[in-house]
mmCIF file of C-alpha atoms in Angstrom:
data_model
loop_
_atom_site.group_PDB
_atom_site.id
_atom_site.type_symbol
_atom_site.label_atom_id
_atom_site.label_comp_id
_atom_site.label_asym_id
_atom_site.label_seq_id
_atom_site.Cartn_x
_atom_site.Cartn_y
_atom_site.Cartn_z
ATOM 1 C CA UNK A 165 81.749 115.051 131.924
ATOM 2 C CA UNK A 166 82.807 116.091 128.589
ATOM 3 C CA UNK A 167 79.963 118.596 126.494
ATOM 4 C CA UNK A 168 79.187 119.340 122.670
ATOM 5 C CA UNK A 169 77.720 122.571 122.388
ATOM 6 C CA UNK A 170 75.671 123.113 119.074
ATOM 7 C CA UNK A 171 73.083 125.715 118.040
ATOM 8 C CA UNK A 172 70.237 124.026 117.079
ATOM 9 C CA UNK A 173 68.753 126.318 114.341
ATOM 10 C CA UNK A 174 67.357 125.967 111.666
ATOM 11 C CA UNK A 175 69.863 127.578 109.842
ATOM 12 C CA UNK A 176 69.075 128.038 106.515
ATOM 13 C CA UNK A 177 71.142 128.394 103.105
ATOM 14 C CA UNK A 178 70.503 129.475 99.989
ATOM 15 C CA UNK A 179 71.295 126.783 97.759
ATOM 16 C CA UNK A 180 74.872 126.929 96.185
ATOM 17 C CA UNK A 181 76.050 129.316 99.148
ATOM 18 C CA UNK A 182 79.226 127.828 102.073
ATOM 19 C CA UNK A 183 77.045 126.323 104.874
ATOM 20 C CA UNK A 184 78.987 126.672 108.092
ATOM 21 C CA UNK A 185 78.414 124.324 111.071
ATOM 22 C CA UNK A 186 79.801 124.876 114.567
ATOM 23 C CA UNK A 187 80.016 123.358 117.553
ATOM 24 C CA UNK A 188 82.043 124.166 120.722
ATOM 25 C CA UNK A 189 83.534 121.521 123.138
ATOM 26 C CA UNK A 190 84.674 121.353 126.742
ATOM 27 C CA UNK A 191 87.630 119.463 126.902
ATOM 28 C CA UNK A 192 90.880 120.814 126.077
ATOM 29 C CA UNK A 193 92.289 117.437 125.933
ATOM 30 C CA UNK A 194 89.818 116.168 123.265
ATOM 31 C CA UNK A 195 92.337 114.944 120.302
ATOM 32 C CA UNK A 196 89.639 113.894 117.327
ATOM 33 C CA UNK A 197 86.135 115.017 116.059
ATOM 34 C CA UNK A 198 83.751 113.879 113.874
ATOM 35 C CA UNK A 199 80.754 115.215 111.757
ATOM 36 C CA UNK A 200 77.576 113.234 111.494
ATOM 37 C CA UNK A 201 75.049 114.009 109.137
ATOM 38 C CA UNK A 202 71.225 112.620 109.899
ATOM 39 C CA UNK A 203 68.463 112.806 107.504
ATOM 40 C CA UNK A 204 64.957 112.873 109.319
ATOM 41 C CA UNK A 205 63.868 109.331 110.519
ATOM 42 C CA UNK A 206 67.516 107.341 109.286
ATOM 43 C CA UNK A 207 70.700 107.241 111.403
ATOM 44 C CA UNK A 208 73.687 109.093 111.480
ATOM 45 C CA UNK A 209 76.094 109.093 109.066
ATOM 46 C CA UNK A 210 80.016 109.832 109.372
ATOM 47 C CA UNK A 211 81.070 112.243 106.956
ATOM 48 C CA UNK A 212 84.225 113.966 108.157
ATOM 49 C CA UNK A 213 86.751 113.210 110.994
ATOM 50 C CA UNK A 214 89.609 115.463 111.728
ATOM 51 C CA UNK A 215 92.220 114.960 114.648
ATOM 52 C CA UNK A 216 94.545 117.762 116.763
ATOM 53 C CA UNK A 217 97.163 117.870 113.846
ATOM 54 C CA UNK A 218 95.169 119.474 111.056
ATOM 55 C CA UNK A 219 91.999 120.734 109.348
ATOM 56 C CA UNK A 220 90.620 118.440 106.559
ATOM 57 C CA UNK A 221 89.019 118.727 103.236
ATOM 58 C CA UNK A 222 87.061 115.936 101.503
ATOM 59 C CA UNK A 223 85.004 117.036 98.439
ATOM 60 C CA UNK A 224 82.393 120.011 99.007
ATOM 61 C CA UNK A 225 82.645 119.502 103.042
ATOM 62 C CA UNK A 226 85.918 120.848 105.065
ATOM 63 C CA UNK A 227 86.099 120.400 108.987
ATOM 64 C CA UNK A 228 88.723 123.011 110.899
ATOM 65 C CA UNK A 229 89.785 123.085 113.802
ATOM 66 C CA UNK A 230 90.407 126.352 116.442
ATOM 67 C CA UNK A 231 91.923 124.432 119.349
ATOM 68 C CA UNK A 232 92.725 128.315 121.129
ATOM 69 C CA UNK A 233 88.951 128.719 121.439
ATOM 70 C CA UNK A 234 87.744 124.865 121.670
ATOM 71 C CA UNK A 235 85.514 124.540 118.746
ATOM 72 C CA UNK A 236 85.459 122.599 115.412
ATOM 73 C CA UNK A 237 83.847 123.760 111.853
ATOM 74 C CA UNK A 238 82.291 122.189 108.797
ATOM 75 C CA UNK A 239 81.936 123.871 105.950
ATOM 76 C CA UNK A 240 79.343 122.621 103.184
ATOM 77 C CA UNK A 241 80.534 124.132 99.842
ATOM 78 C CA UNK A 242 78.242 124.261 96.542
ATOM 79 C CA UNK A 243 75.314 123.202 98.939
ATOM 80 C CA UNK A 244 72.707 121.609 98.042
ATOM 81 C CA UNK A 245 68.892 120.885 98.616
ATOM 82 C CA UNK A 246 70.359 117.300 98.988
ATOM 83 C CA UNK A 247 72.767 118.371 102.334
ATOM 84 C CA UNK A 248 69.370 119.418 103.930
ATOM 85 C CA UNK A 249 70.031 117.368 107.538
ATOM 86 C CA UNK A 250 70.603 117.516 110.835
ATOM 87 C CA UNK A 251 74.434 117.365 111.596
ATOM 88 C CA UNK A 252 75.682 115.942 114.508
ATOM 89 C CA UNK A 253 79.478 116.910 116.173
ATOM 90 C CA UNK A 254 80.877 114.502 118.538
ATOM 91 C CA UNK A 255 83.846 113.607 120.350
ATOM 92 C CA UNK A 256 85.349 110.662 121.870
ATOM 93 C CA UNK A 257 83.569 110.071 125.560
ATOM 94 C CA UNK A 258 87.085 109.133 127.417
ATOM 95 C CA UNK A 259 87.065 107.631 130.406
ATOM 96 C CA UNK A 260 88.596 104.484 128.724
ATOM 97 C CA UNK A 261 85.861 104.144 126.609
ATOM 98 C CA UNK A 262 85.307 104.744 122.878
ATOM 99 C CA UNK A 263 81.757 106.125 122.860
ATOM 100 C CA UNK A 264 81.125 109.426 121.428
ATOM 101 C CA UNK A 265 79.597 112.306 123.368
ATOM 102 C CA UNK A 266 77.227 113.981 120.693
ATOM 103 C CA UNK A 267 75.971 117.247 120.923
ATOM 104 C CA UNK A 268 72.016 117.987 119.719
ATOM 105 C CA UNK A 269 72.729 118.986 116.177
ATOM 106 C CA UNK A 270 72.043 121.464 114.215
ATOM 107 C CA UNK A 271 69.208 121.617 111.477
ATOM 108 C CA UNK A 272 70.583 122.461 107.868
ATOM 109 C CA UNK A 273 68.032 123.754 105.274
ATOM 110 C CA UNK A 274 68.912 124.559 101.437
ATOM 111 C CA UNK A 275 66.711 126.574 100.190
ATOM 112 C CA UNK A 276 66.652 125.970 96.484
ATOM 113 C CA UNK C 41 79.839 94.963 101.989
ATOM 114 C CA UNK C 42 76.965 94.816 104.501
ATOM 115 C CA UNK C 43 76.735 97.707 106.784
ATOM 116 C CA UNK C 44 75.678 97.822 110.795
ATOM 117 C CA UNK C 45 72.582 95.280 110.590
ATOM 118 C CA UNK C 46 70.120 95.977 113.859
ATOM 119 C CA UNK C 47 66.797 93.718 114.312
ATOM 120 C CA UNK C 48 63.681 94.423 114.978
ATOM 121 C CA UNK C 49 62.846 97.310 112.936
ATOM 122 C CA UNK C 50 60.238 99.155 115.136
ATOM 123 C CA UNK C 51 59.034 97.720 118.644
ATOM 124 C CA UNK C 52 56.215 98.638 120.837
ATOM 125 C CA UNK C 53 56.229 97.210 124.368
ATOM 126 C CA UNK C 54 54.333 98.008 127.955
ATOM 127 C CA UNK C 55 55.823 99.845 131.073
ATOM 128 C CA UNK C 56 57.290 97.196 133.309
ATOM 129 C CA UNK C 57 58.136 94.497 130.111
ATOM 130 C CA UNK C 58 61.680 93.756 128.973
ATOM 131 C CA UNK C 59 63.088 94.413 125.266
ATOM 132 C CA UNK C 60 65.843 92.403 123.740
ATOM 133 C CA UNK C 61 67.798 94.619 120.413
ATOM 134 C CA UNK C 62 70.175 92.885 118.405
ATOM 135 C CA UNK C 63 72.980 94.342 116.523
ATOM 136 C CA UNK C 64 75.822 92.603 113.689
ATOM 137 C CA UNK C 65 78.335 94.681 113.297
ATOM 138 C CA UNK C 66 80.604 95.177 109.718
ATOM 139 C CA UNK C 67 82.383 92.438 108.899
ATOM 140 C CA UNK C 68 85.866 92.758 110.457
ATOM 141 C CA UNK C 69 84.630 94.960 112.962
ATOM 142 C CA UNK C 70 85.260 93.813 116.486
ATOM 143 C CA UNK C 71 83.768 96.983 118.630
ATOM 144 C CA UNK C 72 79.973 97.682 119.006
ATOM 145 C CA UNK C 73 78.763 100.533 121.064
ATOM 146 C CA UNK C 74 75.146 101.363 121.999
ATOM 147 C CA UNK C 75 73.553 104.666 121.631
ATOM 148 C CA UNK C 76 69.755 106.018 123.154
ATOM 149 C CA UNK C 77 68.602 108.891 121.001
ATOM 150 C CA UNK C 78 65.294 111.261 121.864
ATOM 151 C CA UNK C 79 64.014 113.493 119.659
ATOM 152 C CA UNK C 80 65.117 116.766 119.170
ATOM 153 C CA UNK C 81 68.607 115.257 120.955
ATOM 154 C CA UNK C 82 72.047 113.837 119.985
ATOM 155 C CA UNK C 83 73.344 109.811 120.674
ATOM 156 C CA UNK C 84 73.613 108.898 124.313
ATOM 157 C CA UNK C 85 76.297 106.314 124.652
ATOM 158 C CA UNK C 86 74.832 103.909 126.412
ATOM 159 C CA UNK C 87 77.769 100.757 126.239
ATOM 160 C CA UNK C 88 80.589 99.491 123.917
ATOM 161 C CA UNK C 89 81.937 96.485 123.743
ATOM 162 C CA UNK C 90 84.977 95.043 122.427
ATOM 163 C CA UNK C 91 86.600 91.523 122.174
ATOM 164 C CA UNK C 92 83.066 90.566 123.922
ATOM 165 C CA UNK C 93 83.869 92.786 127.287
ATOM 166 C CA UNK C 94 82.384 96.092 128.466
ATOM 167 C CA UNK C 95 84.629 98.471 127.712
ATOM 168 C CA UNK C 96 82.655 101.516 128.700
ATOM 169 C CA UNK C 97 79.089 102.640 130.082
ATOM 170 C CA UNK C 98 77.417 105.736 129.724
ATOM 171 C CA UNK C 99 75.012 107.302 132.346
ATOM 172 C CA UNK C 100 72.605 104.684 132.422
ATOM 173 C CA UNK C 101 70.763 102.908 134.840
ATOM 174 C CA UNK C 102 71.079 99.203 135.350
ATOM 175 C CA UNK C 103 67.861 97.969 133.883
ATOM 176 C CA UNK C 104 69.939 98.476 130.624
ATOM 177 C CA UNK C 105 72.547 95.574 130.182
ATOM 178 C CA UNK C 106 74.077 94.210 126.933
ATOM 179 C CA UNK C 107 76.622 91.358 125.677
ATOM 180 C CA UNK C 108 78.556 90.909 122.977
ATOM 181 C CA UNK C 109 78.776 87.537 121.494
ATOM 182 C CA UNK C 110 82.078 85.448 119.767
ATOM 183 C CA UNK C 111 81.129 86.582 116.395
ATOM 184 C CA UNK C 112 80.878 90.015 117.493
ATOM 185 C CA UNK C 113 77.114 90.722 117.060
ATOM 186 C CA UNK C 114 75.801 92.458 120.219
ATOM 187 C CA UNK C 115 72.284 92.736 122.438
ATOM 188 C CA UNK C 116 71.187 94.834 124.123
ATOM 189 C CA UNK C 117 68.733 94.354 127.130
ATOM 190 C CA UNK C 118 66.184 97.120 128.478
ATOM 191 C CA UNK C 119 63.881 95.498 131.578
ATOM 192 C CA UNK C 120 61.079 97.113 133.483
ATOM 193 C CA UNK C 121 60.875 99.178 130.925
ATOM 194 C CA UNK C 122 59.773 103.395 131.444
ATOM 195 C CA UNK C 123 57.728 105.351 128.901
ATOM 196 C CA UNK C 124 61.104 107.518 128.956
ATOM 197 C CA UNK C 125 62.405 104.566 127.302
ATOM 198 C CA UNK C 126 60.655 105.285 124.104
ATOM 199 C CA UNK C 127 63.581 106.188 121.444
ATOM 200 C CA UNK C 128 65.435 105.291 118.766
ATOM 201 C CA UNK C 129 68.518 102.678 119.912
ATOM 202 C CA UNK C 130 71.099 102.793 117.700
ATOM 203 C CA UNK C 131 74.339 100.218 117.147
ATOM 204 C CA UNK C 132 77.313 101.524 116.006
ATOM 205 C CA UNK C 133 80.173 99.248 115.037
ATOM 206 C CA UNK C 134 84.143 100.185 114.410
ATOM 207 C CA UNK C 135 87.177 98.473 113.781
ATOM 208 C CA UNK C 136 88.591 97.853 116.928
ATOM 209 C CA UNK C 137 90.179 99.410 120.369
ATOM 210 C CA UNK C 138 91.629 103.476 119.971
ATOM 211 C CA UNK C 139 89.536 103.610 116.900
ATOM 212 C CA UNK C 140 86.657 105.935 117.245
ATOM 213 C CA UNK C 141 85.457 105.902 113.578
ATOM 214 C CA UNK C 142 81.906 104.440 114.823
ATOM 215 C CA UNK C 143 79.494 103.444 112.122
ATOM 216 C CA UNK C 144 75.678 102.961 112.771
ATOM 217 C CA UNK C 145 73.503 100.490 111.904
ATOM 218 C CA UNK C 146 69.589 102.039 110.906
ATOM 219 C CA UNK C 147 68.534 101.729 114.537
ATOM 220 C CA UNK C 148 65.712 100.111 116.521
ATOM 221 C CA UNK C 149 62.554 102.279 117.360
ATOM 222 C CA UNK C 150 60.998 101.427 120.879
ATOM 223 C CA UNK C 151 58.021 102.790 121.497
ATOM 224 C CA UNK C 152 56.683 101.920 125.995
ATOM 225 C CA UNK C 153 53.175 102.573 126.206
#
């Protein structure tokens, strides 16, 4: 059964400083990943998806990718009291299926 | 464009009753997957469902059963219901087959007393 390590924190950022997310999985096969960002009490929300081929950049937020030592990054740039959440790594489930296995999350705090 | 659209908002139910969630996905969206989530924890994929068959099932017991319907909108079924049932079920719709880009609706809150 595939696993999404994450530490669960809080890890906390002055505001304006690179947050850095990881999270560790535990197949070798996995091909894509995603980053899900959940405010407290609302549902997650996709903000990033990379795949095997590449790291990704999209505004303030950049996901990379160390396939060598299975696991994937976000980086927050700028951040801001605003990115205070919980975010959420998953990866596709397999087994035929699209689910996502999710790990726990990790809490973000800005500190302003 | 409406996003994921789940009904009801909150619940509260007794052990031993059953619980009916409904989900509509995004328009043009043919694949809706299920998701339990406890506090403090990540998703649990529960089912998805595509072109109105089970495509996959998480680790679930089988007092948890859904369908998908010809419009794509989706329930999902909980009977004799467990205080460990008390979460947040979320619906998360994407395009279609191979495409993992999942987008959830705001979720259902079940509270088992």
């Amino acid at each position: 059964q595939k696993e999404v390590e994450q530490n669960s924190g809080p890890l906390s950022v002055p505001e304006g400083a690179i947050a850095s997310l990881n999270c560790t999985y535990s197949d070798r096969g996995s091909q894509s990943f995603f980053w899900y960002r959940q405010y407290s009490g609302k549902s997650p929300e996709l903000i990033m998806f990379i795949y095997s081929n590449g790291d990704k950049e999209d505004g303030r937020f950049t996901a990379q990718l160390n396939k060598a030592s299975q696991y994937v990054s976000l980086l927050i740039r700028d951040s801001q009291p605003s990115d205070s959440a919980t975010y959420l790594c998953a990866v596709p489930s397999g087994g035929g299926a699209d689910g996502l296995t999710f790990g726990k999350g990790t809490h973000l705090i800005i500190q302003p | 464009d409406a996003g994921v659209t789940q009904s009801p908002t909150h619940l509260i139910k007794t052990r031993g009753q059953q619980v009916t969630l409904r989900c509509s996905p995004i328009s043009g969206h043919k694949s809706v997957s299920w998701y339990q989530q406890v506090l403090g924890q990540g998703p649990q994929f529960i089912f998805q469902y595509y072109e109105k068959e089970e495509r996959g099932r998480g680790n679930f017991p089988d007092r948890f059963s859904a369908r998908q319907f010809p419009n794509y909108s989706s329930e999902l079924n909980v009977n004799a219901l467990l205080l460990g049932d008390s979460a947040l079920y979320l619906c998360a719709s994407s395009l279609g087959w191979g495409n993992n880009e999942q987008f959830f609706g705001p979720g259902t809150r079940l509270t088992v007393l």
